[in-house]
Short mmCIF file of C-alpha atoms and ligand atoms in Angstrom, two decimals:
data_model
loop_
_atom_site.label_atom_id
_atom_site.label_comp_id
_atom_site.label_asym_id
_atom_site.label_seq_id
_atom_site.Cartn_x
_atom_site.Cartn_y
_atom_site.Cartn_z
CA MET B 231 -19.89 29.40 -32.98
CA ASN B 232 -19.69 31.06 -29.63
CA ARG B 233 -21.90 28.89 -27.57
CA PRO B 234 -20.75 25.53 -26.24
CA GLY B 235 -22.98 22.74 -27.24
CA ARG B 236 -22.99 19.30 -28.72
CA THR B 237 -21.86 18.91 -32.29
CA HIS B 238 -23.49 16.21 -34.27
CA GLY B 239 -22.47 13.95 -37.07
CA HIS B 240 -18.95 12.73 -37.83
CA GLN B 241 -16.43 11.84 -35.12
CA VAL B 242 -13.48 14.21 -34.84
CA GLY B 243 -10.45 14.24 -32.55
CA CYS B 244 -10.27 16.56 -29.53
CA ASP B 245 -8.64 19.90 -30.37
CA ARG B 246 -7.58 20.41 -26.76
CA CYS B 247 -5.88 17.16 -25.81
CA ALA B 248 -5.26 15.95 -29.38
CA ARG B 249 -6.56 12.48 -28.56
CA HIS B 250 -8.56 10.58 -31.14
CA VAL B 251 -11.74 10.39 -29.17
CA ALA B 252 -15.25 11.59 -29.80
CA ALA B 253 -15.18 15.39 -29.45
CA ARG B 254 -18.82 16.05 -28.92
CA TYR B 255 -18.60 19.53 -27.50
CA SER B 256 -17.79 22.78 -29.16
CA ILE B 257 -16.06 25.29 -26.92
CA LEU B 258 -14.21 28.43 -28.00
CA GLU B 259 -14.49 27.31 -31.62
CA GLN B 260 -12.79 24.02 -30.84
CA HIS B 261 -14.06 20.45 -30.85
CA VAL B 262 -13.64 19.20 -27.32
CA CYS B 263 -13.85 15.73 -25.80
CA ASN B 264 -15.84 14.75 -22.73
CA ALA B 265 -12.79 14.71 -20.44
CA CYS B 266 -11.63 18.19 -21.51
CA TYR B 267 -15.18 19.49 -21.22
CA SER B 268 -15.57 18.32 -17.64
CA ARG B 269 -12.08 19.54 -16.75
CA LEU B 270 -13.10 22.98 -17.92
CA ARG B 271 -16.31 22.78 -15.87
CA ARG B 272 -14.38 21.73 -12.78
CA HIS B 273 -11.87 24.57 -13.08
CA PRO B 274 -13.64 27.90 -13.23
CA GLY B 275 -11.51 31.05 -13.24
CA ARG B 276 -11.91 34.73 -12.55
CA CYS B 277 -13.79 36.33 -15.42
CA PRO B 278 -11.84 39.35 -16.78
CA GLU B 279 -15.10 41.22 -17.35
CA CYS B 280 -17.25 40.67 -14.20
CA ASP B 281 -14.43 39.52 -11.86
CA GLN B 282 -16.50 36.58 -10.63
CA VAL B 283 -15.35 32.98 -10.52
CA LYS B 284 -17.05 31.46 -13.54
CA VAL B 285 -16.52 28.82 -16.18
CA LEU B 286 -14.59 30.69 -18.87
CA ALA B 287 -15.65 29.14 -22.16
CA PHE B 288 -16.96 31.99 -24.30
CA TYR B 289 -15.61 34.81 -26.44
CA ASP B 290 -16.94 38.31 -25.96
CA SER B 291 -17.16 40.88 -28.75
CA ILE B 292 -13.45 41.69 -28.49
CA ARG B 293 -12.54 37.99 -28.33
CA ARG B 294 -11.59 37.89 -24.68
CA ILE B 295 -12.40 34.59 -22.99
CA VAL B 296 -15.20 35.40 -20.53
CA CYS B 297 -18.13 33.84 -18.72
CA ALA B 298 -21.46 33.10 -20.39
CA THR B 299 -23.23 36.10 -18.86
CA CYS B 300 -20.54 38.52 -20.03
CA ALA B 301 -20.64 36.94 -23.49
CA GLY B 302 -24.36 37.53 -23.53
CA VAL B 303 -25.37 33.89 -23.80
CA PRO B 304 -27.45 31.72 -21.44
CA PRO B 305 -25.30 30.53 -18.47
CA ARG B 306 -25.42 26.84 -19.33
CA PHE B 307 -22.89 25.85 -16.65
CA ALA B 308 -24.61 27.57 -13.75
CA CYS B 309 -25.91 25.64 -10.73
CA ILE B 310 -29.65 25.09 -11.25
CA THR B 311 -30.28 26.04 -7.63
CA CYS B 312 -28.20 29.16 -7.01
CA GLY B 313 -26.48 30.07 -10.28
CA SER B 314 -22.94 29.63 -8.98
CA GLU B 315 -20.37 28.12 -11.32
CA GLU B 316 -17.95 27.02 -8.62
CA GLN B 317 -17.27 23.40 -7.66
CA LEU B 318 -19.85 22.12 -10.06
CA THR B 319 -21.08 18.60 -9.68
CA GLY B 320 -23.87 17.34 -11.89
CA SER B 321 -26.30 20.18 -12.39
CA GLN B 322 -25.47 21.86 -9.10
CA CYS B 323 -22.62 23.60 -7.36
CA GLY B 324 -20.86 21.78 -4.53
CA THR B 325 -22.50 23.83 -1.79
CA CYS B 326 -26.05 23.32 -3.08
CA ARG B 327 -25.40 19.60 -3.56
CA LEU B 328 -24.01 19.28 -0.05
CA THR B 329 -26.84 21.33 1.46
CA GLU B 330 -29.32 19.02 -0.22
CA ARG B 331 -27.51 15.88 0.95
CA LEU B 332 -27.22 17.17 4.52
CA ARG B 333 -30.90 18.11 4.64
CA ASP B 334 -31.61 14.56 3.62
CA VAL B 335 -29.15 12.78 5.94
CA LEU B 336 -29.56 15.00 9.00
CA ALA B 337 -33.34 15.55 8.85
CA ASP B 338 -35.45 14.71 11.87
CA GLU B 339 -39.04 13.48 11.74
CA GLY B 340 -40.38 16.94 11.03
CA GLY B 341 -38.08 17.29 8.02
CA GLY B 342 -35.85 20.00 9.52
CA ILE B 343 -32.23 19.48 10.60
CA HIS B 344 -32.19 17.46 13.83
CA PRO B 345 -31.38 20.00 16.59
CA GLY B 346 -28.72 17.68 17.99
CA LEU B 347 -26.93 17.68 14.64
CA ALA B 348 -27.32 21.36 13.78
CA THR B 349 -23.70 22.18 14.66
CA LEU B 350 -22.54 19.35 12.41
CA TYR B 351 -24.66 20.73 9.57
CA ASP B 352 -23.08 24.16 9.98
CA HIS B 353 -19.60 22.72 10.35
CA LEU B 354 -19.73 20.54 7.25
CA LEU B 355 -20.98 23.42 5.16
CA THR B 356 -17.77 25.31 5.92
CA ALA B 357 -15.80 22.69 3.98
CA ARG B 358 -13.62 24.26 1.35
CA ASP B 359 -14.64 21.55 -1.10
CA PRO B 360 -18.21 20.48 -0.30
CA ARG B 361 -17.98 17.74 -2.93
CA ALA B 362 -15.48 15.88 -0.74
CA VAL B 363 -18.03 15.92 2.09
CA VAL B 364 -20.73 14.60 -0.25
CA ARG B 365 -18.43 11.68 -1.13
CA TRP B 366 -17.62 11.12 2.54
CA LEU B 367 -21.30 10.98 3.52
CA ARG B 368 -21.78 8.22 0.97
CA LYS B 369 -19.23 5.98 2.70
CA GLU B 370 -20.25 3.24 5.10
CA PRO B 371 -20.98 3.59 7.95
CA VAL B 372 -20.92 7.40 7.90
CA GLY B 373 -24.20 8.26 6.17
CA VAL B 374 -26.12 5.35 7.69
CA THR B 375 -25.05 6.21 11.21
CA LEU B 376 -25.83 9.91 10.88
CA ARG B 377 -29.19 9.09 9.36
CA ALA B 378 -30.02 6.77 12.25
CA MET B 379 -29.01 9.49 14.71
CA SER B 380 -31.21 12.08 13.01
CA ALA B 381 -34.13 9.65 12.97
CA ASP B 382 -33.65 9.13 16.74
CA GLU B 383 -33.02 5.43 16.11
CA LEU B 384 -29.57 5.77 17.67
CA PRO B 385 -28.47 8.26 20.34
CA ILE B 386 -26.24 11.15 19.27
CA SER B 387 -23.44 10.02 21.56
CA HIS B 388 -20.03 8.43 21.68
CA SER B 389 -21.64 5.12 22.64
CA THR B 390 -23.27 4.89 19.21
CA LEU B 391 -19.83 5.04 17.60
CA ASP B 392 -18.51 2.55 20.16
CA ALA B 393 -20.93 -0.02 18.76
CA LEU B 394 -19.29 0.27 15.33
CA PRO B 395 -16.15 -1.72 14.51
CA LEU B 396 -12.86 0.07 15.27
CA SER B 397 -11.69 1.59 12.02
CA PRO B 398 -9.95 4.73 10.79
CA ARG B 399 -13.22 5.82 9.20
CA VAL B 400 -15.19 5.58 12.42
CA ARG B 401 -12.36 7.39 14.18
CA TYR B 402 -12.59 10.14 11.55
CA LEU B 403 -16.36 10.36 12.02
CA ARG B 404 -15.90 10.69 15.78
CA ARG B 405 -13.30 13.43 15.31
CA MET B 406 -15.61 15.22 12.89
CA LEU B 407 -18.48 15.13 15.41
CA ILE B 408 -16.15 16.45 18.11
CA SER B 409 -14.80 19.21 15.83
CA ALA B 410 -18.35 20.26 15.07
CA GLY B 411 -19.19 20.43 18.77
CA THR B 412 -21.85 17.76 18.27
CA LEU B 413 -20.16 15.33 20.65
CA PRO B 414 -18.12 16.27 23.73
CA ALA B 415 -14.36 16.31 23.25
CA ILE B 416 -12.54 13.18 24.36
CA ASP B 417 -9.05 11.81 23.73
CA VAL B 418 -10.09 9.78 20.70
CA LEU B 419 -7.02 7.55 20.49
CA LEU B 420 -7.01 6.79 24.19
CA HIS B 421 -10.69 5.95 23.95
CA ASP B 422 -9.99 3.64 20.99
CA LEU B 423 -7.10 2.03 22.85
CA GLU B 424 -9.50 1.09 25.65
CA ARG B 425 -11.93 -0.35 23.13
CA HIS B 426 -9.13 -2.23 21.41
CA ALA B 427 -7.86 -3.59 24.74
CA THR B 428 -11.33 -4.73 25.79
CA ALA B 429 -11.80 -6.64 22.53
CA PHE B 430 -8.25 -8.03 22.63
CA ILE B 431 -8.56 -9.22 26.23
CA ALA B 432 -11.95 -10.81 25.56
CA ASP B 433 -10.28 -13.04 22.95
CA LEU B 434 -7.60 -14.34 25.36
CA PRO B 435 -7.92 -17.56 27.40
CA ARG B 436 -9.84 -16.67 30.56
CA GLU B 437 -6.96 -16.64 33.05
CA HIS B 438 -4.62 -14.76 30.71
CA GLY B 439 -7.37 -12.27 30.04
CA ALA B 440 -7.99 -11.69 33.73
CA VAL B 441 -4.40 -10.81 34.60
CA THR B 442 -3.94 -8.77 31.40
CA ALA B 443 -7.11 -6.81 32.12
CA GLN B 444 -5.97 -6.14 35.69
CA TYR B 445 -2.60 -4.92 34.44
CA PHE B 446 -4.13 -2.82 31.66
CA HIS B 447 -6.73 -1.07 33.79
CA TRP B 448 -4.88 -0.58 37.03
CA GLU B 449 -1.38 -0.02 35.78
CA LEU B 450 -1.03 0.86 32.09
CA LEU B 451 -4.11 3.01 31.76
CA ARG B 452 -3.39 4.85 34.97
CA LYS B 453 0.12 5.71 33.72
CA ILE B 454 -1.13 6.70 30.28
CA ARG B 455 -3.78 8.97 31.82
CA GLN B 456 -1.18 10.67 33.98
CA ARG B 457 1.02 11.25 30.97
CA SER B 458 -1.70 12.32 28.59
CA ALA B 459 -3.34 14.76 30.99
CA ASN B 460 -2.35 17.71 28.85
CA ARG B 461 -1.55 16.11 25.54
CA ALA B 462 -3.70 13.80 23.47
CA MET B 463 -2.44 10.29 22.84
CA THR B 464 -0.27 10.07 19.73
CA PRO B 465 -0.67 7.38 17.07
CA SER B 466 2.81 6.07 17.88
CA SER B 467 1.98 5.70 21.54
CA TYR B 468 -1.30 3.98 20.59
CA SER B 469 0.60 1.42 18.56
CA THR B 470 3.27 0.98 21.27
CA ARG B 471 0.59 0.27 23.85
CA SER B 472 -1.26 -2.22 21.71
CA THR B 473 2.02 -3.98 20.92
CA GLU B 474 2.72 -4.18 24.67
CA LEU B 475 -0.58 -5.93 25.25
CA ARG B 476 0.20 -8.44 22.53
CA LYS B 477 3.66 -9.12 23.95
CA ILE B 478 2.24 -9.77 27.40
CA ALA B 479 -0.34 -12.13 25.93
CA ASP B 480 2.43 -13.91 23.98
CA PHE B 481 4.45 -14.24 27.19
CA LEU B 482 1.50 -15.76 29.03
CA ALA B 483 1.00 -18.18 26.14
CA TRP B 484 4.72 -19.08 26.30
CA LEU B 485 4.37 -19.84 30.00
CA GLU B 486 1.48 -22.17 29.32
CA THR B 487 3.24 -23.93 26.43
CA ASN B 488 6.18 -24.57 28.76
CA GLY B 489 4.04 -25.91 31.56
CA LEU B 490 4.59 -22.81 33.68
CA SER B 491 2.32 -20.27 35.30
CA MET B 492 2.68 -16.84 36.88
CA ALA B 493 2.43 -18.44 40.32
CA SER B 494 5.17 -21.02 39.66
CA LEU B 495 7.52 -18.78 37.69
CA ASP B 496 11.22 -19.22 38.59
CA GLN B 497 14.42 -17.37 37.74
CA ALA B 498 15.69 -19.99 35.27
CA SER B 499 12.51 -19.76 33.22
CA VAL B 500 12.61 -15.97 33.25
CA ASP B 501 16.23 -16.03 32.07
CA ARG B 502 15.36 -18.56 29.38
CA PHE B 503 12.49 -16.42 28.10
CA PHE B 504 14.52 -13.22 27.89
CA ALA B 505 17.46 -15.03 26.29
CA HIS B 506 15.28 -16.21 23.43
CA HIS B 507 12.99 -13.24 22.89
CA HIS B 508 14.00 -9.77 21.76
CA SER B 509 12.52 -6.39 22.72
CA GLN B 510 10.63 -7.61 25.75
CA ALA B 511 10.79 -4.48 27.89
CA ALA B 512 6.98 -4.56 28.09
CA VAL B 513 7.10 -8.06 29.61
CA GLY B 514 9.76 -6.88 32.08
CA THR B 515 7.55 -4.01 33.23
CA PHE B 516 4.58 -6.34 33.45
CA LEU B 517 6.56 -8.87 35.54
CA ASN B 518 7.80 -6.18 37.91
CA TRP B 519 4.21 -5.11 38.42
CA ALA B 520 3.15 -8.74 38.98
CA ILE B 521 5.91 -9.14 41.59
CA ARG B 522 4.69 -6.02 43.44
CA GLN B 523 1.16 -7.40 43.35
CA GLY B 524 2.36 -10.75 44.70
CA LEU B 525 1.11 -12.53 41.57
CA THR B 526 4.48 -14.12 40.92
CA ASN B 527 7.76 -14.93 42.68
CA PRO B 528 10.34 -12.18 43.19
CA VAL B 529 12.42 -12.94 40.10
CA GLN B 530 15.07 -10.67 38.60
CA ILE B 531 14.28 -9.20 35.20
CA PRO B 532 17.40 -9.32 33.04
CA GLY B 533 18.65 -5.80 32.24
CA ARG B 534 18.19 -4.47 28.77
CA LYS B 535 21.27 -4.81 26.58
CA PRO B 536 22.51 -1.37 25.71
CA ALA B 537 22.03 -0.54 22.03
CA PRO B 538 25.30 -0.46 20.09
CA PRO B 539 26.47 3.15 19.61
CA ARG B 540 25.51 4.58 16.25
CA PRO B 541 28.29 5.67 13.94
CA PRO B 542 28.27 9.46 13.69
CA VAL B 543 26.64 11.04 10.64
CA PRO B 544 29.29 13.07 8.82
CA ASP B 545 28.64 16.74 8.22
CA ASP B 546 28.77 16.52 4.43
CA ILE B 547 26.13 13.79 4.43
CA LEU B 548 23.83 16.00 6.49
CA TRP B 549 24.21 18.84 4.02
CA ALA B 550 23.73 16.56 1.03
CA LYS B 551 20.40 15.58 2.58
CA VAL B 552 19.52 19.23 3.09
CA ASP B 553 20.15 19.90 -0.60
CA GLN B 554 18.08 16.87 -1.48
CA LEU B 555 15.09 18.02 0.57
CA VAL B 556 15.30 21.52 -0.87
CA ASP B 557 15.17 20.15 -4.40
CA ASP B 558 13.28 16.84 -4.38
CA GLU B 559 9.70 17.60 -5.34
CA SER B 560 8.69 13.95 -5.16
CA ILE B 561 8.57 14.24 -1.35
CA PRO B 562 5.42 15.93 0.00
CA LEU B 563 6.18 19.57 0.76
CA GLY B 564 5.17 19.47 4.44
CA SER B 565 7.47 16.53 5.09
CA ARG B 566 10.31 18.24 3.20
CA LEU B 567 9.96 21.28 5.44
CA ILE B 568 9.85 19.21 8.62
CA GLY B 569 12.86 17.25 7.39
CA LEU B 570 14.73 20.52 6.87
CA LEU B 571 13.87 21.72 10.38
CA VAL B 572 15.23 18.42 11.68
CA LEU B 573 18.39 18.62 9.58
CA VAL B 574 19.24 22.28 10.03
CA PHE B 575 17.82 23.10 13.44
CA ALA B 576 18.00 19.70 15.14
CA GLN B 577 14.28 19.71 15.81
CA ARG B 578 12.27 16.67 16.77
CA ILE B 579 9.52 15.62 14.34
CA SER B 580 7.12 15.50 17.28
CA ASP B 581 7.70 19.21 17.93
CA CYS B 582 7.60 20.18 14.25
CA VAL B 583 4.20 18.62 13.62
CA ARG B 584 2.80 20.74 16.46
CA LEU B 585 3.95 24.06 14.99
CA ARG B 586 1.20 26.56 14.34
CA ARG B 587 0.87 29.11 11.62
CA SER B 588 1.19 31.78 14.27
CA ASP B 589 4.71 30.47 14.95
CA VAL B 590 5.74 31.81 11.54
CA THR B 591 6.23 35.49 10.78
CA ASP B 592 7.06 36.80 7.35
CA ASP B 593 8.18 40.39 6.97
CA GLU B 594 11.27 40.78 4.88
CA THR B 595 12.76 37.70 6.40
CA MET B 596 10.84 34.67 7.43
CA ARG B 597 11.09 33.64 11.04
CA ILE B 598 9.91 30.59 12.86
CA ALA B 599 9.50 30.21 16.60
CA LEU B 600 11.00 26.84 17.36
CA GLY B 601 12.13 27.91 20.77
CA ARG B 602 12.24 31.10 22.74
CA THR B 603 14.04 33.03 20.03
CA PRO B 604 12.38 33.11 16.61
CA LEU B 605 14.89 31.84 14.05
CA THR B 606 15.43 33.49 10.71
CA LEU B 607 15.01 30.85 8.05
CA PRO B 608 17.66 30.52 5.35
CA ILE B 609 16.40 31.68 1.95
CA PRO B 610 15.78 28.23 0.40
CA ILE B 611 13.72 27.07 3.40
CA ALA B 612 11.84 30.36 3.57
CA ALA B 613 10.93 30.00 -0.11
CA LEU B 614 9.60 26.49 0.45
CA LEU B 615 7.66 27.58 3.50
CA ARG B 616 6.03 30.47 1.60
CA HIS B 617 5.01 28.01 -1.08
CA HIS B 618 3.63 25.68 1.60
CA LEU B 619 1.59 28.50 3.16
CA GLU B 620 0.14 29.37 -0.25
CA GLU B 621 -0.87 25.76 -0.79
CA LEU B 622 -2.37 25.63 2.68
CA SER B 623 -4.59 28.59 2.03
CA THR B 624 -6.10 26.85 -0.97
CA ARG B 625 -6.17 23.31 0.37
CA ARG B 626 -7.34 23.54 3.95
CA PRO B 627 -10.49 21.44 4.01
CA TYR B 628 -12.33 23.12 6.90
CA LEU B 629 -12.36 26.80 7.49
CA ASP B 630 -13.95 27.41 10.80
CA GLY B 631 -12.44 27.06 14.24
CA GLY B 632 -9.80 24.57 15.25
CA PRO B 633 -6.09 25.04 15.83
CA ASP B 634 -4.14 26.75 13.04
CA TRP B 635 -1.69 23.90 12.49
CA LEU B 636 1.19 24.72 10.19
CA PHE B 637 1.11 21.10 9.04
CA PRO B 638 -2.54 20.04 9.17
CA GLY B 639 -3.29 16.34 8.80
CA ALA B 640 -6.07 14.64 6.91
CA THR B 641 -8.22 14.45 10.03
CA PRO B 642 -10.14 17.60 10.97
CA HIS B 643 -8.48 19.71 13.65
CA CYS B 644 -5.47 17.38 13.85
CA HIS B 645 -1.93 18.12 12.78
CA VAL B 646 -0.10 15.74 10.47
CA SER B 647 1.06 12.60 12.27
CA GLU B 648 4.70 12.03 13.17
CA ALA B 649 4.47 8.59 11.60
CA SER B 650 3.44 9.87 8.19
CA VAL B 651 6.27 12.42 8.13
CA ALA B 652 8.78 9.77 9.20
CA LEU B 653 7.41 7.50 6.47
CA HIS B 654 8.19 10.15 3.84
CA LEU B 655 11.70 10.75 5.15
CA VAL B 656 12.90 7.21 5.84
CA PRO B 657 13.22 6.21 2.15
CA HIS B 658 15.73 9.07 1.84
CA LYS B 659 17.67 7.69 4.79
CA ILE B 660 16.64 10.61 6.95
CA HIS B 661 16.20 9.05 10.37
CA ALA B 662 15.12 11.98 12.48
CA ARG B 663 16.46 10.86 15.82
CA GLU B 664 19.89 9.99 14.49
CA ILE B 665 20.07 13.21 12.47
CA GLN B 666 18.96 15.31 15.38
CA GLN B 667 21.66 13.84 17.60
CA ALA B 668 24.27 14.28 14.88
CA ARG B 669 23.20 17.85 14.29
CA ILE B 670 23.43 18.72 17.95
CA ASP B 671 26.89 17.13 18.00
CA HIS B 672 27.93 19.41 15.18
CA LEU B 673 26.32 22.47 16.68
CA VAL B 674 27.99 22.15 20.04
CA GLN B 675 31.35 22.29 18.26
CA THR B 676 30.64 25.84 17.24
CA VAL B 677 28.21 27.34 19.73
CA PRO B 678 28.18 27.01 23.50
CA ALA B 679 26.27 23.92 24.47
CA SER B 680 24.05 25.96 26.74
CA VAL B 681 22.85 27.92 23.74
CA VAL B 682 22.14 24.80 21.74
CA ALA B 683 20.29 23.39 24.69
CA ASP B 684 18.25 26.56 24.95
CA MET B 685 16.34 25.54 21.84
CA LEU B 686 18.90 26.76 19.32
CA GLY B 687 18.91 30.41 20.04
CA ILE B 688 20.79 33.49 19.00
CA ASN B 689 24.02 32.17 17.57
CA ILE B 690 22.37 30.15 14.89
CA ASN B 691 20.13 33.05 14.14
CA THR B 692 23.18 35.24 13.64
CA ALA B 693 24.74 32.62 11.46
CA VAL B 694 21.71 32.32 9.29
CA ARG B 695 21.38 36.07 8.95
CA HIS B 696 25.04 36.18 8.02
CA ALA B 697 24.45 33.61 5.33
CA ALA B 698 21.40 35.43 4.05
CA ARG B 699 23.52 38.59 3.66
CA THR B 700 26.07 36.79 1.56
CA ASN B 701 23.13 35.56 -0.52
CA SER B 702 24.55 32.08 -0.57
CA ARG B 703 22.62 28.90 -0.59
CA TRP B 704 24.45 26.71 1.84
CA GLY B 705 28.07 27.09 0.87
CA ASN B 706 28.93 29.97 3.15
CA TYR B 707 27.31 29.02 6.41
CA PRO B 708 30.49 28.70 8.44
CA GLU B 709 28.74 28.52 11.78
CA LEU B 710 26.10 26.11 10.58
CA ARG B 711 28.35 23.98 8.43
CA ALA B 712 31.41 23.75 10.63
CA SER B 713 32.93 20.31 10.82
CA PRO B 714 34.47 19.18 14.12
CA THR B 715 37.87 20.39 12.91
CA GLY B 716 36.50 23.82 12.00
CA GLU B 717 36.42 25.36 8.58
ZN1 LIG F 181 -9.79 16.38 -24.95
ZN1 LIG F 182 -18.16 37.44 -16.46
ZN1 LIG F 183 -25.62 26.28 -6.09
#
């Protein structure tokens, strides 16, 4: 029997997965269960006869596995709207399903796509997997909000999103609308920090709220804006700033509990507070501001205790971690690569996440522009990076526009976050900052410090090329591996 279809009668096991489950379908002369049937539907391949991406579930006259059309049978898998057999979902392909959903969600009164949402319509249809967008539209409050916008019940503006509770999903929706050009670009995290601060301050006792609001708007925000003029706020800076607000509120609460106030604050109380509370730099900065504003007495803020010096990371430990990252497939590939750039080239995670695909060139050797001089990557890293680039080309969710991040994040047009990379590396005791310092310590033993400082230039490049010539993995990298005593 050449044509897939339901078999009737007795229950047989699945010939594909060998499980004892009802195998109701007959495909390629095998009894196939529901799960195997839908897996086959979801994974079309290139048909050897017509070279199109089709569900390959039929034998042709010379018993090659081909598509229905080439086998001369009705195309039972094809999308009922357009005939495609790619990204099937229900009776349609992903694109037709998404088009239908978008025409429903984004329709204005006349039934056409709302003109204000036309760029979003176009943008979402460029998704590599339209089915993911269909699922996303179903989530609250995404579909509801877009529907209200298209019905002119809510304005197509940032303020509409501001009325929704702060959540990663709303933040994602806002970024999507910005990526599509539907809403003007803003610094999304900075915007959310302001919303968070407003809500946080509103919950404080009135007097605490007043001074915190004054500090936040006139001091913190002003500084943040200066700093983030050219660079969007990072998630880590967002969380630092919200922690600062909480610490200031806790300090004000402590004052009140101890019968004190900003106006009556004295040195002994300040000393007592700092002696009993750790990591209060934010309170120190706040107090210094309050002193300048004449809101409190001119007290001295105790100096920060210097952090105890870290023990150096020995060279062999660094290289053991390199080997681990090269081999350990349980760590996500992007994070492995960033970890390797940290370990071998003393890069900061914050710089690695901002690399672009155009920073990588691949002729015979693979080079990456970390600094002014593109570095030749050692063979194992180059191999991983090639693999990563291949995965990227199949996984990238949105095709049009946007920066060509080498390590794209889950959010459209954003690179992967530093925090998520750090989270993958920390369980393997790879603490980027410590490693970076250790690596630079090692490097300056062998190359002039000025060269290391100049973003790891030529000497390392030479060393790596040398190692590539000897075709070694890591064993013969004298310049890179040198211990302080020399090898
Ligand atoms: Zn099966
Ligand atoms: Zn075919
Ligand atoms: Zn279709």
